[in-house]
Structures are given as C-alpha cells and as structure tokens.
CSV table of N, CA, C and O in Angstrom, one decimal:
chain,number,residue,atom,x,y,z
A,64,MET,N,29.7,-23.4,-57.4
A,64,MET,CA,30.4,-22.9,-55.8
A,64,MET,C,32.3,-22.9,-55.8
A,64,MET,O,32.7,-23.6,-56.2
A,65,ILE,N,32.6,-21.6,-55.3
A,65,ILE,CA,34.1,-21.5,-55.3
A,65,ILE,C,34.8,-22.1,-54.1
A,65,ILE,O,34.1,-22.5,-52.6
A,66,LYS,N,35.8,-23.2,-54.3
A,66,LYS,CA,36.9,-23.6,-53.2
A,66,LYS,C,37.6,-22.4,-52.4
A,66,LYS,O,38.0,-21.5,-53.1
A,67,TYR,N,37.5,-23.0,-51.4
A,67,TYR,CA,38.8,-22.0,-50.2
A,67,TYR,C,39.9,-22.9,-50.2
A,67,TYR,O,39.8,-23.9,-49.3
A,68,GLU,N,40.6,-22.1,-49.9
A,68,GLU,CA,42.5,-22.7,-49.3
A,68,GLU,C,42.9,-22.2,-48.1
A,68,GLU,O,42.7,-20.7,-48.1
A,69,CYS,N,43.2,-23.2,-47.1
A,69,CYS,CA,43.6,-22.7,-45.7
A,69,CYS,C,45.6,-22.2,-46.5
A,69,CYS,O,45.8,-23.0,-46.7
A,70,GLU,N,45.6,-21.1,-46.3
A,70,GLU,CA,47.0,-20.7,-46.8
A,70,GLU,C,48.0,-21.3,-46.2
A,70,GLU,O,49.0,-21.7,-46.7
A,71,PRO,N,47.8,-21.2,-44.8
A,71,PRO,CA,49.1,-22.1,-43.9
A,71,PRO,C,49.7,-23.6,-44.3
A,71,PRO,O,50.7,-23.6,-44.2
A,72,CYS,N,48.4,-24.2,-44.1
A,72,CYS,CA,48.3,-25.4,-44.5
A,72,CYS,C,48.0,-26.4,-45.7
A,72,CYS,O,48.3,-27.0,-46.0
A,73,GLY,N,47.2,-25.5,-46.8
A,73,GLY,CA,46.8,-25.5,-48.2
A,73,GLY,C,45.6,-26.8,-47.9
A,73,GLY,O,45.4,-27.3,-49.2
A,74,TYR,N,44.8,-26.8,-46.8
A,74,TYR,CA,43.8,-27.7,-46.9
A,74,TYR,C,42.8,-26.9,-48.0
A,74,TYR,O,42.9,-25.5,-47.9
A,75,ILE,N,41.8,-27.7,-48.3
A,75,ILE,CA,40.8,-27.0,-49.5
A,75,ILE,C,39.2,-27.0,-48.9
A,75,ILE,O,39.2,-28.7,-48.4
A,76,TYR,N,38.6,-25.6,-48.5
A,76,TYR,CA,37.2,-26.3,-48.4
A,76,TYR,C,36.7,-26.5,-49.7
A,76,TYR,O,36.5,-25.6,-50.4
A,77,ASP,N,36.3,-27.8,-49.9
A,77,ASP,CA,35.3,-27.9,-50.8
A,77,ASP,C,33.9,-27.7,-50.7
A,77,ASP,O,33.3,-28.8,-49.8
A,78,PRO,N,32.8,-27.0,-51.2
A,78,PRO,CA,31.2,-26.7,-50.8
A,78,PRO,C,30.7,-28.1,-51.3
A,78,PRO,O,29.8,-28.4,-50.2
A,79,ALA,N,31.3,-29.0,-52.3
A,79,ALA,CA,30.4,-30.0,-52.9
A,79,ALA,C,30.8,-31.4,-51.6
A,79,ALA,O,29.6,-32.4,-51.5
A,80,VAL,N,31.4,-31.4,-50.8
A,80,VAL,CA,31.9,-32.2,-50.4
A,80,VAL,C,31.6,-31.6,-48.4
A,80,VAL,O,30.8,-32.1,-47.7
A,81,GLY,N,31.7,-30.3,-48.4
A,81,GLY,CA,31.6,-29.8,-46.4
A,81,GLY,C,32.4,-30.8,-45.7
A,81,GLY,O,33.5,-30.8,-46.5
A,82,ASP,N,32.2,-30.0,-44.7
A,82,ASP,CA,33.1,-31.1,-43.5
A,82,ASP,C,32.8,-31.7,-43.0
A,82,ASP,O,32.1,-31.5,-41.3
A,83,PRO,N,32.0,-33.0,-42.7
A,83,PRO,CA,30.7,-33.1,-42.4
A,83,PRO,C,31.2,-34.0,-40.8
A,83,PRO,O,30.5,-34.0,-39.9
A,84,ASP,N,32.8,-33.9,-40.5
A,84,ASP,CA,33.4,-33.9,-39.4
A,84,ASP,C,33.0,-33.2,-38.4
A,84,ASP,O,32.7,-33.1,-37.1
A,85,ALA,N,32.8,-31.5,-38.9
A,85,ALA,CA,32.7,-30.9,-38.3
A,85,ALA,C,31.0,-30.4,-38.0
A,85,ALA,O,30.9,-29.3,-37.7
A,86,GLY,N,30.2,-31.1,-38.9
A,86,GLY,CA,28.7,-30.8,-39.0
A,86,GLY,C,28.7,-29.6,-40.2
A,86,GLY,O,27.5,-29.4,-39.8
A,87,ILE,N,29.2,-29.6,-41.1
A,87,ILE,CA,28.8,-28.8,-42.0
A,87,ILE,C,28.7,-29.9,-43.4
A,87,ILE,O,29.0,-30.7,-43.5
A,88,ASP,N,27.8,-29.6,-43.5
A,88,ASP,CA,27.0,-30.8,-44.6
A,88,ASP,C,27.4,-29.8,-45.8
A,88,ASP,O,28.0,-28.9,-46.8
A,89,PRO,N,27.4,-31.4,-46.9
A,89,PRO,CA,27.9,-30.7,-48.6
A,89,PRO,C,26.8,-29.9,-48.8
A,89,PRO,O,25.6,-29.5,-48.6
A,90,GLU,N,27.4,-29.2,-49.9
A,90,GLU,CA,26.5,-28.0,-50.2
A,90,GLU,C,26.5,-26.6,-49.7
A,90,GLU,O,25.8,-26.0,-50.0
A,91,THR,N,27.1,-26.9,-48.7
A,91,THR,CA,27.4,-25.9,-47.8
A,91,THR,C,28.3,-24.5,-48.2
A,91,THR,O,29.7,-25.1,-48.3
A,92,ALA,N,28.0,-23.2,-48.6
A,92,ALA,CA,28.7,-22.1,-49.1
A,92,ALA,C,30.0,-21.7,-47.8
A,92,ALA,O,29.3,-21.9,-47.2
A,93,PHE,N,31.1,-21.7,-48.8
A,93,PHE,CA,31.9,-21.2,-47.8
A,93,PHE,C,31.3,-19.9,-46.8
A,93,PHE,O,31.5,-20.0,-45.5
A,94,GLU,N,30.9,-19.1,-47.2
A,94,GLU,CA,29.8,-17.6,-46.3
A,94,GLU,C,29.2,-18.1,-45.0
A,94,GLU,O,28.8,-17.2,-44.3
A,95,ASP,N,28.2,-19.6,-45.7
A,95,ASP,CA,27.6,-19.4,-44.8
A,95,ASP,C,27.9,-20.5,-43.4
A,95,ASP,O,27.0,-21.2,-42.7
A,96,ILE,N,29.3,-20.8,-43.5
A,96,ILE,CA,29.9,-21.9,-42.3
A,96,ILE,C,29.8,-20.8,-41.2
A,96,ILE,O,30.5,-19.7,-41.2
A,97,PRO,N,29.7,-21.7,-39.8
A,97,PRO,CA,30.0,-20.3,-38.9
A,97,PRO,C,30.9,-19.8,-38.4
A,97,PRO,O,32.3,-20.5,-39.0
A,98,ASP,N,31.1,-18.5,-38.0
A,98,ASP,CA,32.3,-17.9,-38.1
A,98,ASP,C,33.3,-18.5,-37.2
A,98,ASP,O,35.0,-18.2,-37.2
A,99,ASP,N,32.6,-18.9,-36.3
A,99,ASP,CA,33.7,-20.5,-35.3
A,99,ASP,C,34.2,-21.4,-35.9
A,99,ASP,O,35.1,-22.2,-35.1
A,100,TRP,N,34.3,-21.6,-37.0
A,100,TRP,CA,34.6,-23.0,-37.6
A,100,TRP,C,36.3,-23.1,-37.7
A,100,TRP,O,36.6,-21.5,-38.0
A,101,THR,N,36.8,-23.6,-37.7
A,101,THR,CA,38.5,-23.7,-38.0
A,101,THR,C,38.7,-25.3,-38.9
A,101,THR,O,38.1,-25.9,-39.3
A,102,CYS,N,39.6,-24.9,-39.4
A,102,CYS,CA,40.7,-25.7,-40.4
A,102,CYS,C,40.3,-27.0,-39.8
A,102,CYS,O,41.4,-27.2,-38.8
A,103,PRO,N,40.4,-28.4,-40.4
A,103,PRO,CA,40.5,-29.5,-40.3
A,103,PRO,C,41.6,-29.6,-39.4
A,103,PRO,O,42.2,-30.9,-38.7
A,104,ILE,N,42.6,-29.6,-40.3
A,104,ILE,CA,44.0,-29.9,-40.5
A,104,ILE,C,44.7,-28.9,-39.4
A,104,ILE,O,45.6,-29.7,-38.6
A,105,CYS,N,45.0,-27.8,-39.3
A,105,CYS,CA,45.6,-26.9,-39.1
A,105,CYS,C,45.3,-26.1,-37.4
A,105,CYS,O,45.5,-25.7,-36.9
A,106,GLY,N,43.3,-26.2,-37.6
A,106,GLY,CA,42.9,-25.4,-36.9
A,106,GLY,C,42.5,-24.1,-36.6
A,106,GLY,O,42.1,-23.4,-35.3
A,107,LEU,N,43.4,-23.2,-37.7
A,107,LEU,CA,43.2,-21.6,-37.9
A,107,LEU,C,42.1,-21.4,-38.0
A,107,LEU,O,41.0,-22.2,-38.6
A,108,GLY,N,41.3,-20.3,-38.3
A,108,GLY,CA,40.1,-19.8,-38.3
A,108,GLY,C,39.9,-19.5,-39.9
A,108,GLY,O,41.2,-19.5,-40.9
A,109,LYS,N,38.3,-19.0,-40.1
A,109,LYS,CA,38.4,-18.8,-41.2
A,109,LYS,C,39.1,-17.8,-42.8
A,109,LYS,O,39.3,-17.3,-43.6
A,110,ASP,N,39.6,-16.8,-41.7
A,110,ASP,CA,40.1,-15.4,-41.8
A,110,ASP,C,41.6,-16.0,-42.7
A,110,ASP,O,42.0,-14.6,-43.2
A,111,VAL,N,41.9,-16.8,-42.6
A,111,VAL,CA,43.1,-17.6,-43.3
A,111,VAL,C,42.8,-18.1,-44.7
A,111,VAL,O,43.7,-18.6,-45.5
A,112,PHE,N,41.6,-18.5,-44.8
A,112,PHE,CA,41.1,-19.1,-45.8
A,112,PHE,C,41.4,-18.3,-47.3
A,112,PHE,O,40.8,-17.0,-46.8
A,113,VAL,N,41.8,-18.5,-48.4
A,113,VAL,CA,41.3,-17.3,-49.9
A,113,VAL,C,40.7,-18.4,-50.9
A,113,VAL,O,40.6,-19.8,-50.8
A,114,PRO,N,40.3,-17.7,-51.7
A,114,PRO,CA,39.6,-18.4,-52.5
A,114,PRO,C,40.4,-18.8,-53.9
A,114,PRO,O,41.6,-18.1,-54.2
A,115,VAL,N,40.4,-20.2,-54.4
A,115,VAL,CA,40.6,-20.2,-55.3
A,115,VAL,C,39.9,-21.2,-56.4
A,115,VAL,O,38.7,-21.6,-56.5
A,116,GLU,N,40.7,-20.5,-57.7
A,116,GLU,CA,40.1,-21.3,-58.9
A,116,GLU,C,40.1,-22.6,-59.1
A,116,GLU,O,41.3,-23.8,-59.2
A,117,ASP,N,39.6,-23.5,-59.7
A,117,ASP,CA,39.4,-24.7,-60.0
A,117,ASP,C,40.7,-25.3,-61.2
A,117,ASP,O,40.3,-23.8,-62.3
C-alpha cells in the first residue's frame, strides 16, 4: 500500500500501521479513512496529504 505524507508537517500515514489512536486499524488504505480524519500531528485534513514512494 502507498504511504501518504502530510505536506505541512511531514507526518507519514503508513497503512500497515494505521492510526490506532484515532480508531484507524492497521491495513487501512488511505482512501478508506473517513473524510473527517485529521493529521494526528498538525490537525489538518486529508486534502493536504500526498502519496510518497518508499
């Protein structure tokens, strides 16, 4: 699965890990995260995330 980076703060969403603190289970694709999810570091929305290559 593709990882996504929050451009403003650099947080990387890794689907293999998910975001357990926000109730996002491991193996959850970025596209399957609810639209109201926000970056756990800076609080911005999904629209500021861009795909990154490993």
